[in-house]
CSV table of C-alpha atoms in Angstrom, one decimal:
chain,number,residue,atom,x,y,z
H,1,UNK,CA,74.5,94.4,115.5
H,2,UNK,CA,72.7,96.5,118.2
H,3,UNK,CA,74.5,95.0,121.1
H,4,UNK,CA,76.7,98.0,122.0
H,5,UNK,CA,75.8,101.1,123.9
H,6,UNK,CA,78.5,103.3,122.4
H,7,UNK,CA,79.4,104.7,119.0
H,8,UNK,CA,82.9,103.2,118.8
H,9,UNK,CA,84.1,100.2,116.8
H,10,UNK,CA,85.3,97.1,118.7
H,11,UNK,CA,86.8,95.1,115.8
H,12,UNK,CA,86.4,91.4,115.4
H,13,UNK,CA,89.6,89.4,116.1
H,14,UNK,CA,91.6,89.4,112.8
H,15,UNK,CA,94.4,87.3,111.5
H,16,UNK,CA,95.8,90.0,109.2
H,17,UNK,CA,98.2,91.8,111.6
H,18,UNK,CA,99.9,88.4,112.1
H,19,UNK,CA,100.1,87.5,108.4
H,20,UNK,CA,101.3,91.1,107.7
H,21,UNK,CA,104.0,90.8,110.3
H,22,UNK,CA,105.1,87.4,108.9
H,23,UNK,CA,105.2,88.8,105.4
H,24,UNK,CA,107.5,91.6,106.7
H,25,UNK,CA,109.8,88.9,108.2
H,26,UNK,CA,109.8,86.9,104.9
H,27,UNK,CA,110.5,90.0,102.7
H,28,UNK,CA,113.4,91.3,104.9
H,29,UNK,CA,115.0,87.9,105.5
H,30,UNK,CA,114.3,87.0,101.9
H,31,UNK,CA,116.2,90.1,100.8
H,32,UNK,CA,119.2,88.9,102.8
H,33,UNK,CA,118.9,85.4,101.4
H,34,UNK,CA,118.7,86.7,97.9
H,35,UNK,CA,121.9,88.7,98.4
H,36,UNK,CA,123.9,85.9,99.9
H,37,UNK,CA,122.5,82.7,98.4
H,38,UNK,CA,121.0,83.9,95.1
H,39,UNK,CA,117.5,82.4,96.0
H,40,UNK,CA,114.4,84.7,95.5
H,41,UNK,CA,111.8,82.2,96.8
H,42,UNK,CA,111.6,83.5,100.4
H,43,UNK,CA,111.3,87.1,99.3
H,44,UNK,CA,108.7,86.3,96.7
H,45,UNK,CA,106.7,84.3,99.3
H,46,UNK,CA,106.8,87.4,101.5
H,47,UNK,CA,105.5,89.6,98.6
H,48,UNK,CA,102.6,87.3,97.9
H,49,UNK,CA,101.7,87.1,101.5
H,50,UNK,CA,101.8,91.0,101.7
H,51,UNK,CA,99.4,91.3,98.7
H,52,UNK,CA,97.0,88.7,100.3
H,53,UNK,CA,97.2,90.6,103.6
H,54,UNK,CA,96.5,94.0,102.1
H,55,UNK,CA,93.6,92.7,99.9
H,56,UNK,CA,91.8,90.9,102.8
H,57,UNK,CA,92.5,93.6,105.5
H,58,UNK,CA,91.2,96.4,103.4
H,59,UNK,CA,88.3,94.2,102.1
H,60,UNK,CA,87.3,93.7,105.7
H,61,UNK,CA,87.4,97.5,106.5
H,62,UNK,CA,85.1,98.1,103.5
H,63,UNK,CA,82.8,95.4,104.9
H,64,UNK,CA,82.9,96.9,108.4
H,65,UNK,CA,82.2,100.4,107.1
H,66,UNK,CA,79.9,100.1,104.1
H,67,UNK,CA,78.1,96.9,104.9
H,68,UNK,CA,78.0,96.8,108.7
H,69,UNK,CA,77.7,100.5,109.5
H,70,UNK,CA,80.6,100.6,112.0
H,71,UNK,CA,82.0,103.9,110.7
H,72,UNK,CA,80.0,106.3,112.8
H,73,UNK,CA,81.1,110.0,113.1
H,74,UNK,CA,83.5,109.4,116.0
H,75,UNK,CA,85.0,106.4,114.2
H,76,UNK,CA,85.4,108.3,111.0
H,77,UNK,CA,87.1,111.1,112.9
H,78,UNK,CA,89.7,108.5,114.1
H,79,UNK,CA,90.2,107.3,110.5
H,80,UNK,CA,90.8,110.9,109.4
H,81,UNK,CA,93.4,111.4,112.2
H,82,UNK,CA,95.0,108.2,111.1
H,83,UNK,CA,95.3,109.1,107.5
H,84,UNK,CA,96.6,112.6,108.3
H,85,UNK,CA,99.2,111.1,110.6
H,86,UNK,CA,100.3,108.5,108.0
H,87,UNK,CA,100.7,111.2,105.3
H,88,UNK,CA,102.7,113.3,107.8
H,89,UNK,CA,105.0,110.3,108.4
H,90,UNK,CA,105.5,110.1,104.6
H,91,UNK,CA,106.3,113.8,104.5
H,92,UNK,CA,109.1,113.1,106.9
H,93,UNK,CA,110.3,110.2,104.8
H,94,UNK,CA,110.7,112.4,101.8
H,95,UNK,CA,112.2,115.2,103.9
H,96,UNK,CA,115.2,112.9,104.5
H,97,UNK,CA,115.9,112.5,100.8
H,98,UNK,CA,115.6,116.2,100.3
H,99,UNK,CA,118.0,116.8,103.2
H,100,UNK,CA,120.5,114.4,101.4
H,101,UNK,CA,120.1,116.3,98.1
H,102,UNK,CA,120.6,119.7,99.7
H,103,UNK,CA,123.5,118.5,101.8
H,104,UNK,CA,125.4,117.4,98.7
H,105,UNK,CA,124.3,120.2,96.3
H,106,UNK,CA,124.7,123.2,98.5
H,107,UNK,CA,128.4,122.4,99.3
H,108,UNK,CA,129.7,120.3,96.4
H,109,UNK,CA,132.9,118.5,97.2
H,110,UNK,CA,136.1,118.7,95.2
H,111,UNK,CA,135.5,115.2,93.9
H,112,UNK,CA,132.5,116.5,92.0
H,113,UNK,CA,134.5,119.5,90.6
H,114,UNK,CA,133.3,121.8,93.4
H,115,UNK,CA,130.1,122.6,91.4
H,116,UNK,CA,126.5,121.5,91.0
H,117,UNK,CA,125.5,119.8,88.8
H,118,UNK,CA,128.8,117.9,89.2
H,119,UNK,CA,131.3,117.8,86.3
H,120,UNK,CA,130.4,115.3,83.6
H,121,UNK,CA,126.7,115.2,84.5
H,122,UNK,CA,124.3,116.1,81.7
H,123,UNK,CA,121.1,117.2,83.4
H,124,UNK,CA,117.6,116.8,82.0
H,125,UNK,CA,116.1,120.0,80.6
H,126,UNK,CA,113.5,121.0,83.2
H,127,UNK,CA,111.3,122.7,80.6
H,128,UNK,CA,110.8,119.5,78.5
H,129,UNK,CA,109.2,116.3,79.9
H,130,UNK,CA,109.6,117.3,83.6
H,131,UNK,CA,107.4,120.4,82.9
H,132,UNK,CA,104.9,118.3,81.1
H,133,UNK,CA,104.9,115.9,84.1
H,134,UNK,CA,104.2,118.9,86.4
H,135,UNK,CA,101.2,119.9,84.2
H,136,UNK,CA,99.9,116.4,84.2
H,137,UNK,CA,100.0,116.1,88.0
H,138,UNK,CA,98.5,119.6,88.5
H,139,UNK,CA,95.7,118.7,86.1
H,140,UNK,CA,95.1,115.4,88.0
H,141,UNK,CA,94.7,117.5,91.2
H,142,UNK,CA,91.9,119.4,89.5
H,143,UNK,CA,90.2,116.3,88.2
H,144,UNK,CA,90.3,114.6,91.6
H,145,UNK,CA,88.7,117.7,93.1
H,146,UNK,CA,86.1,117.6,90.4
H,147,UNK,CA,85.4,113.9,91.3
H,148,UNK,CA,85.0,114.9,94.9
H,149,UNK,CA,82.4,117.6,94.2
H,150,UNK,CA,80.6,115.2,91.8
H,151,UNK,CA,80.3,112.6,94.6
H,152,UNK,CA,79.1,115.2,97.1
H,153,UNK,CA,76.5,116.4,94.6
H,154,UNK,CA,75.3,112.9,93.8
H,155,UNK,CA,76.4,113.1,90.2
H,156,UNK,CA,77.3,109.5,89.6
H,157,UNK,CA,78.3,109.7,85.9
H,158,UNK,CA,80.5,112.8,86.4
H,159,UNK,CA,82.2,111.2,89.4
H,160,UNK,CA,83.1,108.1,87.5
H,161,UNK,CA,84.4,110.1,84.5
H,162,UNK,CA,86.5,112.6,86.5
H,163,UNK,CA,87.9,109.8,88.7
H,164,UNK,CA,88.8,107.7,85.6
H,165,UNK,CA,90.5,110.8,84.1
H,166,UNK,CA,92.5,111.3,87.3
H,167,UNK,CA,93.7,107.7,87.1
H,168,UNK,CA,94.6,108.1,83.4
H,169,UNK,CA,96.6,111.2,84.1
H,170,UNK,CA,98.4,109.2,86.9
H,171,UNK,CA,99.3,106.5,84.4
H,172,UNK,CA,100.4,109.1,81.8
H,173,UNK,CA,102.8,110.6,84.4
H,174,UNK,CA,104.2,107.1,85.2
H,175,UNK,CA,104.7,106.3,81.5
H,176,UNK,CA,106.4,109.6,80.8
H,177,UNK,CA,108.7,109.2,83.9
H,178,UNK,CA,109.5,105.6,82.9
H,179,UNK,CA,110.6,106.8,79.4
H,180,UNK,CA,112.7,109.6,81.0
H,181,UNK,CA,114.4,107.0,83.2
H,182,UNK,CA,115.2,104.9,80.2
H,183,UNK,CA,116.5,107.8,78.1
H,184,UNK,CA,118.4,109.6,80.9
H,185,UNK,CA,122.1,110.3,80.1
H,186,UNK,CA,123.1,109.4,83.7
H,187,UNK,CA,122.4,106.5,86.0
H,188,UNK,CA,121.9,105.9,89.8
H,189,UNK,CA,125.6,104.9,89.9
H,190,UNK,CA,126.8,108.3,88.7
H,191,UNK,CA,128.0,109.7,92.0
H,192,UNK,CA,125.8,111.5,94.5
H,193,UNK,CA,123.9,113.3,91.7
H,194,UNK,CA,122.6,110.0,90.3
H,195,UNK,CA,121.9,108.6,93.8
H,196,UNK,CA,119.9,111.6,95.0
H,197,UNK,CA,118.1,112.0,91.7
H,198,UNK,CA,117.0,108.4,91.3
H,199,UNK,CA,116.2,107.6,95.0
H,200,UNK,CA,114.1,110.8,95.5
H,201,UNK,CA,112.3,110.6,92.1
H,202,UNK,CA,112.1,106.8,92.3
H,203,UNK,CA,110.3,106.8,95.7
H,204,UNK,CA,108.1,109.5,94.4
H,205,UNK,CA,107.2,107.3,91.4
H,206,UNK,CA,106.4,104.4,93.7
H,207,UNK,CA,104.0,106.7,95.6
H,208,UNK,CA,102.3,107.7,92.3
H,209,UNK,CA,101.7,104.0,91.6
H,210,UNK,CA,100.4,103.5,95.1
H,211,UNK,CA,98.1,106.5,94.8
H,212,UNK,CA,96.9,105.5,91.3
H,213,UNK,CA,96.0,102.0,92.8
H,214,UNK,CA,94.1,103.6,95.7
H,215,UNK,CA,92.2,105.8,93.3
H,216,UNK,CA,91.4,102.8,91.1
H,217,UNK,CA,89.9,101.0,94.1
H,218,UNK,CA,87.8,104.1,94.7
H,219,UNK,CA,86.7,104.0,91.1
H,220,UNK,CA,85.6,100.4,91.5
H,221,UNK,CA,83.8,101.2,94.8
H,222,UNK,CA,82.0,104.2,93.2
H,223,UNK,CA,80.8,101.9,90.4
H,224,UNK,CA,79.5,99.5,93.1
H,225,UNK,CA,77.5,102.3,94.8
H,226,UNK,CA,79.6,102.2,98.0
H,227,UNK,CA,79.9,106.0,98.3
H,228,UNK,CA,77.1,108.3,99.4
H,229,UNK,CA,77.1,112.0,99.0
H,230,UNK,CA,77.6,112.4,102.8
H,231,UNK,CA,79.9,109.5,103.5
H,232,UNK,CA,82.8,108.7,101.2
H,233,UNK,CA,85.9,108.8,103.5
H,234,UNK,CA,87.8,106.2,101.4
H,235,UNK,CA,87.7,108.5,98.5
H,236,UNK,CA,88.7,111.5,100.6
H,237,UNK,CA,91.7,109.6,101.9
H,238,UNK,CA,92.7,108.7,98.4
H,239,UNK,CA,92.3,112.3,97.3
H,240,UNK,CA,94.5,113.6,100.2
H,241,UNK,CA,97.2,111.0,99.4
H,242,UNK,CA,97.0,112.1,95.7
H,243,UNK,CA,97.4,115.8,96.6
H,244,UNK,CA,100.4,114.8,98.8
H,245,UNK,CA,102.0,113.0,95.8
H,246,UNK,CA,101.4,116.1,93.7
H,247,UNK,CA,103.0,118.4,96.3
H,248,UNK,CA,106.1,116.2,96.7
H,249,UNK,CA,106.5,116.3,92.9
H,250,UNK,CA,106.4,120.1,92.9
H,251,UNK,CA,109.2,120.2,95.5
H,252,UNK,CA,111.2,117.6,93.5
H,253,UNK,CA,110.7,119.6,90.3
H,254,UNK,CA,111.8,122.9,91.8
H,255,UNK,CA,114.7,121.5,93.9
H,256,UNK,CA,116.2,118.8,91.8
H,257,UNK,CA,115.1,119.4,88.2
H,258,UNK,CA,115.1,123.2,88.1
H,259,UNK,CA,117.4,124.6,90.8
H,260,UNK,CA,119.7,121.6,90.5
H,261,UNK,CA,120.3,121.9,86.8
J,1,UNK,CA,66.7,101.2,91.6
J,2,UNK,CA,63.3,99.8,90.8
J,3,UNK,CA,62.9,102.5,88.1
J,4,UNK,CA,66.1,101.4,86.5
J,5,UNK,CA,65.0,97.8,86.5
J,6,UNK,CA,61.7,98.8,84.7
J,7,UNK,CA,63.4,100.9,82.1
J,8,UNK,CA,66.6,99.2,81.1
J,9,UNK,CA,66.7,100.7,77.6
J,10,UNK,CA,66.6,104.3,79.0
J,11,UNK,CA,69.3,103.4,81.5
J,12,UNK,CA,71.6,102.2,78.8
J,13,UNK,CA,70.8,105.2,76.6
J,14,UNK,CA,71.2,107.8,79.3
J,15,UNK,CA,74.7,106.8,80.3
J,16,UNK,CA,77.9,106.8,78.4
J,17,UNK,CA,80.0,103.7,78.0
J,18,UNK,CA,82.5,104.9,80.6
J,19,UNK,CA,80.0,104.6,83.4
J,20,UNK,CA,78.5,101.1,83.1
J,21,UNK,CA,75.4,101.3,85.3
J,22,UNK,CA,75.8,98.3,87.7
J,23,UNK,CA,72.9,97.3,89.8
J,24,UNK,CA,73.2,98.5,93.4
J,25,UNK,CA,74.1,95.4,95.4
J,26,UNK,CA,75.0,97.2,98.6
J,27,UNK,CA,71.6,96.4,100.4
J,28,UNK,CA,72.2,92.7,99.7
J,29,UNK,CA,75.7,92.9,101.1
J,30,UNK,CA,74.5,94.8,104.1
J,31,UNK,CA,72.0,92.0,104.8
J,32,UNK,CA,74.7,89.3,104.4
J,33,UNK,CA,77.3,91.0,106.7
J,34,UNK,CA,74.8,92.0,109.4
J,35,UNK,CA,73.4,88.5,109.8
J,36,UNK,CA,73.6,87.5,113.5
J,37,UNK,CA,75.6,84.3,113.0
J,38,UNK,CA,78.6,85.1,115.2
J,39,UNK,CA,81.0,84.9,112.3
J,40,UNK,CA,84.0,87.3,112.3
J,41,UNK,CA,84.1,89.7,109.4
J,42,UNK,CA,87.0,88.1,107.6
J,43,UNK,CA,85.1,84.9,106.9
J,44,UNK,CA,81.5,86.2,107.0
J,45,UNK,CA,81.3,86.4,103.2
J,46,UNK,CA,81.1,82.7,102.7
J,47,UNK,CA,83.2,79.8,101.3
J,48,UNK,CA,85.6,81.8,99.2
J,49,UNK,CA,86.5,83.8,102.4
J,50,UNK,CA,87.4,80.6,104.2
J,51,UNK,CA,89.4,79.2,101.3
J,52,UNK,CA,91.4,82.4,100.9
J,53,UNK,CA,92.0,82.6,104.7
J,54,UNK,CA,93.2,79.0,104.8
J,55,UNK,CA,95.5,79.6,101.8
J,56,UNK,CA,96.9,82.7,103.5
J,57,UNK,CA,97.6,81.0,106.8
J,58,UNK,CA,99.2,78.0,105.0
J,59,UNK,CA,101.6,80.4,103.3
J,60,UNK,CA,102.2,82.2,106.7
J,61,UNK,CA,103.1,78.9,108.5
J,62,UNK,CA,105.1,77.5,105.6
J,63,UNK,CA,106.9,80.8,105.1
J,64,UNK,CA,107.8,81.0,108.8
J,65,UNK,CA,109.3,77.5,108.7
J,66,UNK,CA,111.1,78.3,105.4
J,67,UNK,CA,112.7,81.5,106.9
J,68,UNK,CA,113.8,79.4,110.0
J,69,UNK,CA,115.4,76.9,107.6
J,70,UNK,CA,117.4,79.6,105.8
J,71,UNK,CA,118.4,81.0,109.2
J,72,UNK,CA,119.9,77.6,110.1
J,73,UNK,CA,121.7,77.5,106.7
J,74,UNK,CA,123.0,81.0,107.1
J,75,UNK,CA,124.2,80.3,110.7
J,76,UNK,CA,126.6,77.6,109.5
J,77,UNK,CA,129.1,79.3,107.1
J,78,UNK,CA,131.5,76.3,107.1
J,79,UNK,CA,128.9,73.9,105.7
J,80,UNK,CA,130.0,72.7,102.3
J,81,UNK,CA,127.4,71.8,99.7
């Protein structure tokens, strides 16, 4: 281990970038084959390969950081920059969908009746389930901060409980939103209202599921004693991502659910 | 950790069921992954690592060939089946 005279991490050669690239090829070409030839085998193969890649790649990062000690302060700084840049790219991703929503809703075309919400659309009451969803995510922001402070103070039991509660709140949001989707009086095919609503909230829901998964991995790692009170960047990254998901929801709620109703 | 091994009853009593007190196996893992055996990290864990790696590469190779097969099929629109 002590063969380097610098604090940086020269990673071992890894096969996962290749398997990840191939899985992207299989998923995209598989999507085209599904559409034209009604076969889902190629795409499914790509998905399985993606899951295998993610599992092994992130398992290796945990080994490099927690078991091999490669995540020195300069390396951790790089990881922090990386996570911040990734979240920033996701902000731009959502910005596009908000742009689409405001483009259509600020100047509604005659085909929609010249009004927003468009003629014939029964919107959801923003003060019913959507408001509950807002409370659930805001509460989860509190519990994840509680978890962070517990980890920093070495309070193992509290860290596990608050992190578990955060994840449960995430599942509760997902369940409520799934129910809303099922009961909604409009569909994705209902003009530009349906498109903007379901694409924006749908991608948000996907990010809630990703965030919940990330937090669950952190819960498992906390159970396995991976985090110390000084060094727990994996958890911090998950918490940053979770706060980002919460903020996106607040913008969705105010723009689409409230102003747009 | 030694104290916990000596007083298992107290450990079970002091924690709620939501925080199963797992033994800290990080030092063992650190020893395993810091062994100077020249193995890259993705197979340094043992046999199960190698098996999973081989399965993944098999799917990668097979999947690449399969996508090339479909590329050929899709490139010949007049082919009747």
